[in-house]
CSV table of C-alpha atoms in Angstrom, one decimal:
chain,number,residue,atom,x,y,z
A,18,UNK,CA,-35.3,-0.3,-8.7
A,19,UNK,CA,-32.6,-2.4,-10.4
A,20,UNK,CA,-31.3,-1.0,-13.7
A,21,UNK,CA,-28.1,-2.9,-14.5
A,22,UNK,CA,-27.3,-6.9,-14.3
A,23,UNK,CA,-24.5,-9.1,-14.8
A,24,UNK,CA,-24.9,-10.9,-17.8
A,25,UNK,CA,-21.4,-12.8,-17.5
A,26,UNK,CA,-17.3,-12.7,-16.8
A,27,UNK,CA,-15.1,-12.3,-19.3
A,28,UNK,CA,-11.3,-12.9,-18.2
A,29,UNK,CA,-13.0,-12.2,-14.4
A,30,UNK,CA,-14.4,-8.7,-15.0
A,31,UNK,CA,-18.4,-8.6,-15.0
A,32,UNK,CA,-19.6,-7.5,-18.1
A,33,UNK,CA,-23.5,-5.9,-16.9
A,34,UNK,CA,-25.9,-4.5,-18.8
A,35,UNK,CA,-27.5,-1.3,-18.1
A,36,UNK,CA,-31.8,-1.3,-18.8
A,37,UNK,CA,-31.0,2.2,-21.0
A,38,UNK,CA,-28.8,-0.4,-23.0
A,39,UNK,CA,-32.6,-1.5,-24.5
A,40,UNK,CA,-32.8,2.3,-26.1
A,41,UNK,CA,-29.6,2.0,-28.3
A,42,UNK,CA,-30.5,-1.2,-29.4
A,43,UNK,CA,-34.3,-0.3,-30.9
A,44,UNK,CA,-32.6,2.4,-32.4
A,45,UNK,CA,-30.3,0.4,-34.3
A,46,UNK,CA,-32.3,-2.4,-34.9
A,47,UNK,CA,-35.1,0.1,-36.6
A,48,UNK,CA,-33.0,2.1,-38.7
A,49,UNK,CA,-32.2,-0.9,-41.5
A,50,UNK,CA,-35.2,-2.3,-43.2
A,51,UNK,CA,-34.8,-5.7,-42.1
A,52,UNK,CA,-35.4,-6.9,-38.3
A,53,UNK,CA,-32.7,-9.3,-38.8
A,54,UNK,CA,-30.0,-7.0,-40.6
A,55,UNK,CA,-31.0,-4.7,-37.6
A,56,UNK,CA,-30.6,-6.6,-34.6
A,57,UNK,CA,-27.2,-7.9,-36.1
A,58,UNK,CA,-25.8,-4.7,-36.1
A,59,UNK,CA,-27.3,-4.4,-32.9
A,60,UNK,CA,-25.2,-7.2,-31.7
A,61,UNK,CA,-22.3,-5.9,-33.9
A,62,UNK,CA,-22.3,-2.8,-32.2
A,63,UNK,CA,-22.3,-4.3,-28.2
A,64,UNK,CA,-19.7,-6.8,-29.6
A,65,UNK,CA,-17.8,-3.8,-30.6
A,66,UNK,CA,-17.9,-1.9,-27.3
A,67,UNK,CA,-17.4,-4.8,-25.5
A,68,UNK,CA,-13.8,-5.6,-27.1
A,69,UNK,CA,-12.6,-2.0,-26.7
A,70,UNK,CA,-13.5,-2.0,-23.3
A,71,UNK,CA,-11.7,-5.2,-23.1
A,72,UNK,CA,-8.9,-4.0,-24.2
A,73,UNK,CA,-8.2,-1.3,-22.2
A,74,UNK,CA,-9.0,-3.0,-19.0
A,75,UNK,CA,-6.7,-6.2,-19.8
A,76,UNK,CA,-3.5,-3.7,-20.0
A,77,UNK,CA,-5.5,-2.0,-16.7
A,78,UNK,CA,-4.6,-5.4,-15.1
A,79,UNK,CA,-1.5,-6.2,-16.6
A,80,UNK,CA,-0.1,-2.8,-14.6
A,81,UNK,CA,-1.9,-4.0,-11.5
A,82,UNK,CA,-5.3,-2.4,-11.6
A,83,UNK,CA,-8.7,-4.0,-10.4
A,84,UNK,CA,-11.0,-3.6,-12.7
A,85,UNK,CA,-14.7,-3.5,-11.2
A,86,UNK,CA,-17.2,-4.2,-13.6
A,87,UNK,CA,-17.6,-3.5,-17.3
A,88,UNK,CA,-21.0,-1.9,-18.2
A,89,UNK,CA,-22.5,-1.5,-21.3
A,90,UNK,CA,-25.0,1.6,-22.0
A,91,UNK,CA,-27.1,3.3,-24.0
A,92,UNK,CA,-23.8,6.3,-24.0
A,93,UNK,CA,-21.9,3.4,-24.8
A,94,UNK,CA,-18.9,1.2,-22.3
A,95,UNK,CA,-17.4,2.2,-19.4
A,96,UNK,CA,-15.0,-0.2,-17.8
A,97,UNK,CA,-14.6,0.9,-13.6
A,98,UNK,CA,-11.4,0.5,-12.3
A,99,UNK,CA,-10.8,1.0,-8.4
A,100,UNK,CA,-7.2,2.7,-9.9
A,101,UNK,CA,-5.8,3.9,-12.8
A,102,UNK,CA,-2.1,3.2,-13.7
A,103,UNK,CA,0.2,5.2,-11.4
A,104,UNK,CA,3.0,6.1,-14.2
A,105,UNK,CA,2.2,8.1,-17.5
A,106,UNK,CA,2.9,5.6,-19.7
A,107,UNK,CA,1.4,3.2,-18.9
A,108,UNK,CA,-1.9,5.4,-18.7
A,109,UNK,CA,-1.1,5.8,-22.0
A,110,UNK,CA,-1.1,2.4,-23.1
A,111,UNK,CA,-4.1,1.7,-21.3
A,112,UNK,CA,-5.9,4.9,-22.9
A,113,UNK,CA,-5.0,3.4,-26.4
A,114,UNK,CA,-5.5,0.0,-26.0
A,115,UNK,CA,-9.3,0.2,-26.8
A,116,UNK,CA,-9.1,2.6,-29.8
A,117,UNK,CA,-6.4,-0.2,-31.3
A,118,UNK,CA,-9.1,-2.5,-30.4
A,119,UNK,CA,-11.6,-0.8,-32.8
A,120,UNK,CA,-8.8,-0.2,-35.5
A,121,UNK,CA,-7.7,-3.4,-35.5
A,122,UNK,CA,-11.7,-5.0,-35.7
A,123,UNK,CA,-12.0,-2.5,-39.0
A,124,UNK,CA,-9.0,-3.9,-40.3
A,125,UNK,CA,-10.2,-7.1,-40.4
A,126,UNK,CA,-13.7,-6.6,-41.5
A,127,UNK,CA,-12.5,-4.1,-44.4
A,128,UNK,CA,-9.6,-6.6,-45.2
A,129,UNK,CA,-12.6,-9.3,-45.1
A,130,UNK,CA,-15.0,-7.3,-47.5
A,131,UNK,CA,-12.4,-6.8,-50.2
A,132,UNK,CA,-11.6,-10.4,-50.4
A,133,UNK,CA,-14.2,-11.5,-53.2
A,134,UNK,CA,-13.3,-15.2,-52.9
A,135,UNK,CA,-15.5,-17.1,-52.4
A,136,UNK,CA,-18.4,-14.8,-53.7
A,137,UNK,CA,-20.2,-13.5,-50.1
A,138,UNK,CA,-23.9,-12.9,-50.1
A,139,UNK,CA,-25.3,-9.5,-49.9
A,140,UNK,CA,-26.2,-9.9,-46.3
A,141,UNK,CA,-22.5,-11.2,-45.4
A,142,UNK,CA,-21.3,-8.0,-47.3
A,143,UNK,CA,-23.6,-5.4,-45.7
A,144,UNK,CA,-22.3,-6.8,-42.2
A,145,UNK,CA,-18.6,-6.4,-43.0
A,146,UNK,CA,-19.4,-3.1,-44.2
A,147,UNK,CA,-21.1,-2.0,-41.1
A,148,UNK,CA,-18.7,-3.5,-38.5
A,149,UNK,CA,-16.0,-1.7,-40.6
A,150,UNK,CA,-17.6,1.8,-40.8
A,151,UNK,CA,-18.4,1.2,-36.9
A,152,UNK,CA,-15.1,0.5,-35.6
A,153,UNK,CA,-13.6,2.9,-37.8
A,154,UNK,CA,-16.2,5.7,-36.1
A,155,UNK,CA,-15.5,3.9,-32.2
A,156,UNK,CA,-11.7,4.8,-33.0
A,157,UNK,CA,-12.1,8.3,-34.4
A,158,UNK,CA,-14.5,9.0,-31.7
A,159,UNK,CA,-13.0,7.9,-29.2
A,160,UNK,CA,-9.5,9.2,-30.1
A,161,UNK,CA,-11.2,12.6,-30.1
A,162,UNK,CA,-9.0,15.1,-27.1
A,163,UNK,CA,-11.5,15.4,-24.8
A,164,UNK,CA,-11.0,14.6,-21.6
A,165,UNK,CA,-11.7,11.8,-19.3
A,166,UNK,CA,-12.5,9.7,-23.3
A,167,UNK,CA,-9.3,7.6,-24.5
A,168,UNK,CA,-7.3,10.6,-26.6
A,169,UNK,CA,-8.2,13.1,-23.4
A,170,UNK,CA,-6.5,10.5,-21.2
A,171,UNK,CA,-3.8,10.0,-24.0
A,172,UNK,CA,-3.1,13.7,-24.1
A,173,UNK,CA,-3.3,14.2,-20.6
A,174,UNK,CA,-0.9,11.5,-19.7
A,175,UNK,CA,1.4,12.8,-22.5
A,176,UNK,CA,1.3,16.0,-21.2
A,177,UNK,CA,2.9,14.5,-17.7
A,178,UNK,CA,5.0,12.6,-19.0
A,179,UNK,CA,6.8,15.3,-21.2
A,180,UNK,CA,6.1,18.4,-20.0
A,181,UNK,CA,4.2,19.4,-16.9
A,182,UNK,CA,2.9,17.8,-13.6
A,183,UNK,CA,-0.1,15.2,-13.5
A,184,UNK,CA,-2.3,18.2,-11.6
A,185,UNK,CA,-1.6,20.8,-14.8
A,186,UNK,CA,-1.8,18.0,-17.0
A,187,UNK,CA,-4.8,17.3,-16.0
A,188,UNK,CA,-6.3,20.6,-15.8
A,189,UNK,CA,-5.4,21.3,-19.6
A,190,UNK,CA,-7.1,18.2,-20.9
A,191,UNK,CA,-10.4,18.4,-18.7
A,192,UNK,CA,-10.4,22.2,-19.9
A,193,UNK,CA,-10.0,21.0,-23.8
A,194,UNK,CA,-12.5,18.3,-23.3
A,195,UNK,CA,-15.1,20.6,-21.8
A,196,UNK,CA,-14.1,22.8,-24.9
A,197,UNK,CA,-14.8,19.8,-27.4
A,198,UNK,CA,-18.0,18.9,-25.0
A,199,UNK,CA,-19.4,22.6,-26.2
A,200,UNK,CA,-18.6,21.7,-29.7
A,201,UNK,CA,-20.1,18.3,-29.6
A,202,UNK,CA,-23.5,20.0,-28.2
A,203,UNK,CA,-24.1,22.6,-30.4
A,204,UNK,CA,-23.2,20.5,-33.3
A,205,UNK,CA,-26.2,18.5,-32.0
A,206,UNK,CA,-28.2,21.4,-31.2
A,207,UNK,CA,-27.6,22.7,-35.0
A,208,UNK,CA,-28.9,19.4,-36.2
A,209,UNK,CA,-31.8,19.4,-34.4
A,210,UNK,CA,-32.6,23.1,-36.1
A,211,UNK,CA,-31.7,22.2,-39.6
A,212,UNK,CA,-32.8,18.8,-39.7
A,213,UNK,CA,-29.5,17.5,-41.0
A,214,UNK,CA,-26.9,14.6,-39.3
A,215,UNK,CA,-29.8,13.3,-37.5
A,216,UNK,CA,-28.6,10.1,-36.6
A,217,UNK,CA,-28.5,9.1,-32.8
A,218,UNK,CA,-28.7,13.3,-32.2
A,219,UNK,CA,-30.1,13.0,-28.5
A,220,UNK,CA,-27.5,10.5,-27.8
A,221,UNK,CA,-24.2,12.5,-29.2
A,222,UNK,CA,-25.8,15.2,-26.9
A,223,UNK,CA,-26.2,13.3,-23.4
A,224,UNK,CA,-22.7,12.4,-24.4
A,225,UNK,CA,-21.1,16.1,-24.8
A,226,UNK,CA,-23.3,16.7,-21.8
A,227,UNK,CA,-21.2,13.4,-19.7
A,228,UNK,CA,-17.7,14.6,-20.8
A,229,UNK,CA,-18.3,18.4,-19.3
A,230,UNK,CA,-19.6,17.5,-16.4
A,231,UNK,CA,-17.1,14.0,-16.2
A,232,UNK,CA,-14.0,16.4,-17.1
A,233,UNK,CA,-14.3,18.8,-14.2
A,234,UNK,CA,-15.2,16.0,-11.9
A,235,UNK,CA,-12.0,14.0,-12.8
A,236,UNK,CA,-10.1,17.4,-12.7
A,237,UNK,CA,-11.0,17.9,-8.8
A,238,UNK,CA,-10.3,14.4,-7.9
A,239,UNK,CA,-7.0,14.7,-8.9
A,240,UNK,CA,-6.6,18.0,-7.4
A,241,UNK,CA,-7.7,16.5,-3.7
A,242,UNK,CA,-5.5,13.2,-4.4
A,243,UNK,CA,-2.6,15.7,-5.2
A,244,UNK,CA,-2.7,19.3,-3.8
A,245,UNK,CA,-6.0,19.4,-1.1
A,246,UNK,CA,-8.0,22.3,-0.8
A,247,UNK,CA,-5.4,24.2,-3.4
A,248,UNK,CA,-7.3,25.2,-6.5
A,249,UNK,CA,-4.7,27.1,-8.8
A,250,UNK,CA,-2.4,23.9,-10.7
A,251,UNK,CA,-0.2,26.9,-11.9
A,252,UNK,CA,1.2,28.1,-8.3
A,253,UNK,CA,4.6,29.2,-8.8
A,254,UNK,CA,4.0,30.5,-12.2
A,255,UNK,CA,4.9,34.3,-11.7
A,256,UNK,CA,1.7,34.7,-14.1
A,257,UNK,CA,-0.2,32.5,-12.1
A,258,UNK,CA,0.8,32.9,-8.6
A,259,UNK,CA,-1.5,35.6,-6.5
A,260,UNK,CA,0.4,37.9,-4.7
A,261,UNK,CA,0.9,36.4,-0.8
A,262,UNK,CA,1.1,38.5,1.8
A,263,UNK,CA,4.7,38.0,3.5
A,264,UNK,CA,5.2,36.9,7.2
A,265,UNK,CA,5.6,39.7,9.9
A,266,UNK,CA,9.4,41.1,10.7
A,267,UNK,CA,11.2,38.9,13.7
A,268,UNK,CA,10.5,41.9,16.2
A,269,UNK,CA,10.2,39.4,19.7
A,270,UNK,CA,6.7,39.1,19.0
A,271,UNK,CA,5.1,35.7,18.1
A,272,UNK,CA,2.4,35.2,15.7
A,273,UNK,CA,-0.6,32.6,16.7
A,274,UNK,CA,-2.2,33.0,13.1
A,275,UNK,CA,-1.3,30.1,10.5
A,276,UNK,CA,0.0,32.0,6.7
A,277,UNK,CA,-1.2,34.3,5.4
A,278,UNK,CA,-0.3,36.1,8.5
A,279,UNK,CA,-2.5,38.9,7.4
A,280,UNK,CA,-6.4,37.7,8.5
A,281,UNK,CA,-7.1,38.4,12.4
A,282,UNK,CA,-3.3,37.5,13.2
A,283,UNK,CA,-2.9,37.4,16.9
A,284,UNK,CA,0.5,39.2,17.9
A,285,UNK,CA,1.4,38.4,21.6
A,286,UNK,CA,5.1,39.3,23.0
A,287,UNK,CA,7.6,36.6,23.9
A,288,UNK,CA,9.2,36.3,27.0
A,289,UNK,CA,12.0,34.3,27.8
A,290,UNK,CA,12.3,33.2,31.8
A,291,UNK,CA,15.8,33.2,33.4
């Protein structure tokens, strides 16, 4: 069964909707006493998500990258690229771009509701307040260092440019994501016992549940693009590094055994014909 359809192209990127999409936006629409005032913010809200993942994926594309498809969700937007930028920096541009997106739509909606003139109806007011409070909440959120969301990628990629190696990097920020992703949960899980911050509580859980399992999965497929079958992104830390066993003495015999030398290593003597 289908669960996601292009609705349009914006700048050439398909912007799809996924059917869980529907859940978010009877959730919003029913938590304000007007139907009207709801499904604005509903609209408010996908408008929202939409420019932030606009954002990033327009920088994407200015370094080169294809971006797939935009889809918007019931967790939110996710904009699929087919690569990321090869260079720190401009991974960190990218990474920021939506979060200046959402700062930049508060901004304007906060610099919007404390102009008084002309007078603005109630309902004008109670918009610009929401689409202020949202995007400030959108950049916060997303700014949060947890790994693969924008500040993860923005502390992961300042990590390689600076200090370390893209596989370490990214091994410390999918490590303090999953960290954050534990937080996240039982902060949801200590609502749901006290009754208390129980707005979109399901939903804030799901997510903490998509940046664990996301962060590790990201973490491997940087470690096969980089180092194969290797699992330790510390080797050659004296710490870090297991002992290896060394190679056998040069005593004329030959060993048919790849390193480590040491499991079921063949030993045959070497004889040289004159």
């Amino acid at each position: 069964m289908k669960t996601s359809y292009t609705l349009f192209h914006a700048f050439g990127i398909p912007v799809t909707v996924d059917l869980s999409l529907l859940i978010l936006i009877f959730m919003v629409a029913t938590g304000y006493g007007s139907l009207t005032l709801g499904l604005t913010a509903g609209f408010i809200l996908l408008l929202s998500i939409l420019l932030h993942e606009l954002g990033h994926s327009l920088v994407a594309m200015a370094f080169g990258c294809k971006v797939r498809d935009i889809r918007l969700m019931m967790l939110g937007g996710c904009a699929t690229m087919d690569s990321m930028p090869k260079k720190a920096w401009q991974e960190i541009l990218m990474a920021f771009a939506g979060p200046f997106v959402s700062i930049m739509l508060f901004a304007i909606a906060f610099a919007l509701l404390l102009f008084e003139l002309p007078p603005k109806p109630a309902f004008a007011q109670d918009i610009l307040a929401y689409t202020a409070g949202l995007n400030l909440i959108l950049f916060c959120f997303n700014m949060l260092p947890a790994f693969p969301m924008d500040g993860g990628r923005i502390l992961r990629a300042t990590l390689q440019q600076f200090f370390t190696t893209r596989l370490r990097a990214t091994w410390i920020a999918s490590r303090i994501g999953r960290f954050v992703a534990i937080l996240m949960a039982l902060h949801a899980v200590y609502s749901m016992i006290t009754k208390s911050h129980q707005e979109f509580m399901f939903i804030r859980l799901f997510i903490a549940l998509m940046i664990y399992q996301t962060a590790e999965r990201e973490y491997r497929m940087v470690l096969a693009e980089e180092q194969g079958p290797r699992r330790n992104p510390f080797a050659g830390f004296p710490f870090f590094n297991p002992q290896r066993s060394a190679p056998p003495p040069d005593d004329g015999q030959a060993v048919v055994s790849p390193p480590p030398y040491s499991r079921g290593a063949t030993r045959v003597d070497v004889h040289k014909e004159n």
